[in-house]
Amino acid sequence: MRDIRNIVILTGAGISAESGLQTFRAADGLWEGHRVEDVATPEAYERNPALVHQFYDARRARLSEVVPNAAHVALARLDAEWRGDLLIVTQNVDDLHERAGAKRLLHMHGEVRKGWCLACDERFPWEGPMSPNRAHPEPVEGPSPRPQGPFDTLRVSSGGRSNLCPSCGTAGMVRPDIVWFGEMPYDMERIDAALMNARLFVSIGTSGAVYPAAGFVQTARYRGAETLEINLEPSQGSLYFDERRYGPASVEVPNWVDELLTS
Ligand code: OAD
């Protein structure tokens, strides 16, 4: 594989499973306990922002209890040592790739440790709960809440005392910086450009159930890339892959990275 210079790696929830984060579609996965339509759409947020915040507050809190596993570490090593182009595109909203040290990384579905202010359109790091239902411990400086748009109820019920935007100071207008169903994933132009030039496309720990990510393998293949799937079981698009390796990511990914770096 020495001649392969350009690599695109797509990761999904399966790469973080052995760190202790639930996947979405497993029997005990997140979408078993929650309906997508209730927590992961813009409509759900308009209808019941408190429930949506609760869901992502729990995801954010869980991140401080987990650490990257051997698969994240191996990809970070590949990123550091690979002299050709390389792009890790993750569907995951956790931060385990960057905590392992990966640099050439895009979060196409957003990040749970970031907020997005619907008043000023800024995005920023966010720690702790975002839910406006929790009382803010400190008196808050800044503009008083002015009802505006579909999120009035949320902001007014916060009393202007929590869920404060660090950029414009508006209360109750910060949502998780997550790409919900029906919204456009981030960085699609960069991802498309990378796929066009990829010589190797690797999909790790994803069920292939959600587009556009599920279609990346076909784009890469069409452009002549070799394709490899690493997953616990065949994904929905497994037939599109030239090579398939099935087993836990913490074993399969380090093995593959070792092979690639020593070939
Ligand atoms: P899924 O839950 O759909 O799929 C996880 C995949 O990882 C499955 O195919 C598992 O077999 C596999 N897996 C589980 N444990 C593994 C392990 N230890 N090693 C290797 N593979 C393992 O999660 P995603 O494909 O990431 O989007 O889901 C894609 C998107 O659907 C998510 O980004 C999320 C979700 O709805 C949004 O919320 C917008």
Coordinates of C-alpha atoms and ligand atoms in Angstrom, one line a residue:
M1 CA 0.0 0.0 0.0
R2 CA 3.1 2.3 -0.1
D3 CA 1.8 4.0 -3.2
I4 CA -1.5 5.0 -1.5
R5 CA -1.0 8.6 -0.6
N6 CA -4.5 10.0 0.0
I7 CA -6.6 8.3 2.7
V8 CA -10.1 9.2 3.8
I9 CA -11.3 7.5 7.0
L10 CA -15.0 7.6 8.0
T11 CA -15.8 6.8 11.7
G12 CA -19.0 6.1 13.5
A13 CA -20.3 5.3 16.9
G14 CA -18.7 1.8 16.8
I15 CA -15.2 3.2 17.3
S16 CA -16.2 4.8 20.6
A17 CA -18.2 1.8 21.8
E18 CA -15.3 0.2 23.7
S19 CA -14.7 3.5 25.4
G20 CA -18.2 3.0 27.0
L21 CA -20.3 5.3 24.7
Q22 CA -23.5 3.8 23.5
T23 CA -24.0 3.3 19.7
F24 CA -27.3 4.4 18.1
R25 CA -28.7 1.2 16.6
A26 CA -27.6 -1.6 18.9
A27 CA -30.3 -3.4 20.8
D28 CA -29.4 -1.3 23.9
G29 CA -28.5 1.7 21.7
L30 CA -29.5 5.3 22.0
W31 CA -32.3 5.0 19.4
E32 CA -33.8 2.2 21.4
G33 CA -34.3 4.5 24.4
H34 CA -35.3 7.6 22.4
R35 CA -37.2 8.3 19.3
V36 CA -35.0 10.2 16.7
E37 CA -38.0 12.5 16.0
D38 CA -38.1 13.5 19.7
V39 CA -34.5 14.5 20.2
A40 CA -32.6 14.8 17.0
T41 CA -34.6 17.1 14.7
P42 CA -35.1 20.8 14.5
E43 CA -38.8 20.2 14.9
A44 CA -38.2 18.3 18.2
Y45 CA -36.2 21.3 19.5
E46 CA -39.0 23.7 18.6
R47 CA -41.6 21.4 20.2
N48 CA -39.8 20.4 23.4
P49 CA -36.4 22.0 23.8
A50 CA -36.1 20.8 27.4
L51 CA -36.2 17.2 26.3
V52 CA -33.7 17.8 23.6
H53 CA -31.3 19.6 26.0
Q54 CA -31.7 16.8 28.5
F55 CA -30.7 14.2 25.9
Y56 CA -27.5 16.1 24.9
D57 CA -26.7 17.3 28.4
A58 CA -26.5 13.6 29.3
R59 CA -24.3 12.8 26.3
R60 CA -22.0 15.7 27.3
A61 CA -21.8 14.7 30.9
R62 CA -20.9 11.1 29.9
L63 CA -17.9 12.3 28.0
S64 CA -16.0 13.3 31.2
E65 CA -16.3 9.6 32.3
V66 CA -14.7 8.0 29.3
V67 CA -11.3 8.0 27.5
P68 CA -10.2 7.2 24.0
N69 CA -9.5 3.5 23.3
A70 CA -6.8 1.8 21.2
A71 CA -8.7 2.5 18.0
H72 CA -8.7 6.3 18.5
V73 CA -5.1 6.1 19.5
A74 CA -4.1 4.1 16.4
L75 CA -5.8 6.6 14.1
A76 CA -4.1 9.5 15.9
R77 CA -0.8 7.7 15.3
L78 CA -1.6 7.2 11.6
D79 CA -2.5 10.9 11.3
A80 CA 0.8 11.9 12.9
E81 CA 3.0 9.5 10.8
W82 CA 1.3 9.4 7.4
R83 CA 3.1 11.7 5.0
G84 CA 0.4 11.7 2.4
D85 CA -3.0 13.4 2.6
L86 CA -5.3 12.0 5.2
L87 CA -8.7 13.1 6.5
I88 CA -10.6 11.5 9.4
V89 CA -14.3 12.3 9.0
T90 CA -16.3 11.4 12.0
Q91 CA -20.0 11.2 12.4
N92 CA -19.4 11.1 16.2
V93 CA -20.2 14.1 18.3
D94 CA -17.8 12.9 21.1
D95 CA -14.3 14.3 21.3
L96 CA -12.4 11.1 21.6
H97 CA -10.5 11.4 18.3
E98 CA -9.0 14.8 19.3
R99 CA -8.3 13.6 22.9
A100 CA -6.3 10.8 21.4
G101 CA -4.3 13.4 19.4
A102 CA -5.9 13.3 15.9
K103 CA -5.5 16.6 14.0
R104 CA -6.7 16.1 10.5
L105 CA -10.3 15.6 11.6
L106 CA -13.8 16.9 10.7
H107 CA -16.9 16.4 12.8
M108 CA -19.6 16.2 10.0
H109 CA -22.4 15.8 12.6
G110 CA -21.2 18.5 15.0
E111 CA -19.9 18.3 18.5
V112 CA -21.7 17.8 21.8
R113 CA -19.1 20.0 23.6
K114 CA -20.0 23.0 21.4
G115 CA -23.0 25.3 21.5
W116 CA -24.5 27.3 18.7
C117 CA -26.3 30.6 19.5
L118 CA -29.4 31.1 17.4
A119 CA -29.4 34.8 18.2
C120 CA -25.9 35.7 17.0
D121 CA -25.0 32.6 14.9
E122 CA -21.7 32.0 16.8
R123 CA -20.4 28.6 17.7
F124 CA -18.3 28.0 20.8
P125 CA -17.0 25.4 23.3
W126 CA -19.6 24.4 25.9
E127 CA -19.1 22.5 29.2
G128 CA -21.8 21.4 31.6
P129 CA -25.5 21.5 31.1
M130 CA -27.1 23.6 28.4
S131 CA -30.6 23.2 29.5
P132 CA -32.2 26.5 30.4
N133 CA -34.3 24.7 33.0
R134 CA -31.4 24.6 35.3
A135 CA -31.1 27.8 37.4
H136 CA -27.9 29.8 36.7
P137 CA -26.0 30.1 39.9
E138 CA -24.7 33.6 39.2
P139 CA -26.6 36.8 38.4
V140 CA -26.3 37.4 34.7
E141 CA -25.1 40.5 33.0
G142 CA -26.3 41.2 29.4
P143 CA -29.3 42.1 27.4
S144 CA -32.7 41.2 28.8
P145 CA -34.6 38.5 26.9
R146 CA -36.7 39.8 24.0
P147 CA -39.2 37.3 22.6
Q148 CA -38.2 36.5 19.0
G149 CA -38.8 33.6 16.7
P150 CA -40.0 30.0 17.4
F151 CA -37.9 29.6 20.6
D152 CA -39.7 32.3 22.6
T153 CA -41.1 29.8 25.1
L154 CA -37.7 28.4 25.8
R155 CA -36.1 31.7 26.3
V156 CA -38.9 33.3 28.3
S157 CA -39.1 30.2 30.6
S158 CA -35.4 30.5 31.2
G159 CA -36.1 33.9 32.7
G160 CA -32.9 35.1 31.0
R161 CA -30.9 33.5 33.8
S162 CA -29.3 30.4 32.1
N163 CA -28.2 29.0 28.7
L164 CA -26.3 32.2 28.1
C165 CA -24.5 32.9 24.9
P166 CA -20.8 33.7 25.7
S167 CA -20.6 35.8 22.6
C168 CA -23.7 38.0 22.6
G169 CA -25.1 37.4 26.1
T170 CA -28.5 36.4 24.9
A171 CA -30.2 33.9 27.3
G172 CA -32.0 30.7 26.2
M173 CA -30.9 30.7 22.6
V174 CA -28.0 28.3 22.7
R175 CA -28.6 24.9 21.2
P176 CA -26.2 21.9 20.9
D177 CA -24.0 22.3 17.9
I178 CA -25.3 19.0 16.5
V179 CA -26.4 18.3 12.9
W180 CA -29.9 17.0 13.3
F181 CA -31.9 14.9 10.8
G182 CA -33.1 17.3 8.1
E183 CA -30.0 19.5 8.5
M184 CA -27.0 19.8 6.3
P185 CA -23.8 18.0 7.6
Y186 CA -20.8 20.2 8.1
D187 CA -17.8 20.5 5.7
M188 CA -19.4 18.6 2.8
E189 CA -17.3 20.5 0.3
R190 CA -14.0 19.6 2.0
I191 CA -15.2 16.0 2.4
D192 CA -16.3 15.7 -1.3
A193 CA -12.9 17.1 -2.4
A194 CA -11.0 14.6 -0.2
L195 CA -13.2 11.7 -1.5
M196 CA -12.5 12.7 -5.1
N197 CA -8.8 12.4 -4.5
A198 CA -8.8 9.4 -2.2
R199 CA -6.8 6.3 -3.1
L200 CA -8.0 4.5 0.0
F201 CA -11.3 4.9 1.8
V202 CA -11.8 3.2 5.2
S203 CA -15.0 3.0 7.1
I204 CA -14.8 2.2 10.8
G205 CA -17.6 1.4 13.2
T206 CA -20.6 2.7 11.3
S207 CA -23.8 0.9 10.3
G208 CA -24.1 2.7 7.0
A209 CA -27.6 3.7 7.8
V210 CA -27.4 7.5 7.5
Y211 CA -26.7 9.5 4.4
P212 CA -24.7 11.3 3.1
A213 CA -22.0 9.4 5.1
A214 CA -23.3 6.1 4.0
G215 CA -22.7 7.1 0.3
F216 CA -19.0 8.1 0.7
V217 CA -17.9 4.6 -0.1
Q218 CA -19.6 4.7 -3.5
T219 CA -18.1 8.1 -4.3
A220 CA -14.6 7.0 -3.4
R221 CA -15.1 3.7 -5.3
Y222 CA -16.3 5.5 -8.4
R223 CA -13.2 7.6 -8.3
G224 CA -11.1 4.5 -8.2
A225 CA -10.2 4.3 -4.5
E226 CA -9.6 1.0 -2.7
T227 CA -12.2 0.5 0.0
L228 CA -12.0 -1.1 3.4
E229 CA -14.6 -1.7 6.0
I230 CA -13.7 -2.3 9.7
N231 CA -16.7 -3.1 11.8
L232 CA -18.2 -5.6 14.3
E233 CA -20.5 -6.9 11.6
P234 CA -21.2 -6.3 7.9
S235 CA -22.7 -2.8 7.5
Q236 CA -25.6 -2.0 5.2
G237 CA -23.2 -1.0 2.5
S238 CA -20.7 -3.9 3.1
L239 CA -20.9 -5.1 -0.6
Y240 CA -19.3 -1.8 -1.8
F241 CA -16.0 -2.6 0.1
D242 CA -13.1 -4.4 -1.5
E243 CA -11.9 -5.6 1.8
R244 CA -13.8 -6.3 5.0
R245 CA -12.4 -6.9 8.5
Y246 CA -14.9 -7.8 11.2
G247 CA -14.1 -7.6 14.9
P248 CA -13.7 -5.0 17.7
A249 CA -12.3 -1.7 16.6
S250 CA -9.8 -1.7 19.4
V251 CA -8.1 -4.7 17.9
E252 CA -8.8 -4.4 14.1
V253 CA -7.8 -0.7 13.8
P254 CA -4.4 -0.9 15.5
N255 CA -3.6 -4.0 13.4
W256 CA -4.6 -2.3 10.2
V257 CA -2.6 0.9 11.1
D258 CA 0.5 -1.2 12.0
E259 CA 0.2 -3.0 8.6
L260 CA -0.2 0.2 6.7
L261 CA 2.7 2.0 8.4
T262 CA 5.1 -0.9 8.0
S263 CA 4.1 -1.9 4.4
Ligands
OAD1 P1 -24.8 3.0 14.5 O1 -25.2 2.8 16.0 O2 -25.8 3.1 13.5 O3 -23.8 1.9 14.1 C1 -22.7 1.5 14.9 C2 -21.9 0.4 14.2 O4 -20.7 0.1 14.9 C3 -22.7 -0.9 14.0 O5 -22.6 -1.4 12.7 C4 -22.0 -1.8 15.0 O6 -22.0 -3.2 14.6 C5 -20.6 -1.3 15.0 N1 -19.9 -1.6 16.3 C6 -20.4 -1.6 17.6 N2 -19.4 -1.9 18.4 C7 -18.2 -1.9 17.7 C8 -16.9 -2.2 18.1 N3 -16.5 -2.4 19.3 N4 -16.0 -2.2 17.1 C9 -16.3 -2.0 15.8 N5 -17.6 -1.8 15.4 C10 -18.5 -1.7 16.4 O7 -23.9 4.3 14.6 P2 -23.5 5.2 13.3 O8 -23.3 4.4 12.1 O9 -22.3 6.1 13.8 O10 -26.5 10.8 13.6 O11 -24.7 6.2 13.2 C11 -24.7 7.2 12.2 C12 -25.5 8.3 12.6 O12 -26.8 7.9 13.0 C13 -25.0 9.0 13.9 O13 -24.0 10.0 13.6 C14 -26.2 9.7 14.4 C15 -27.2 8.6 14.2 O14 -28.5 8.9 14.1 C16 -27.2 11.9 14.1 O15 -27.6 11.9 15.2 C17 -27.4 13.0 13.1

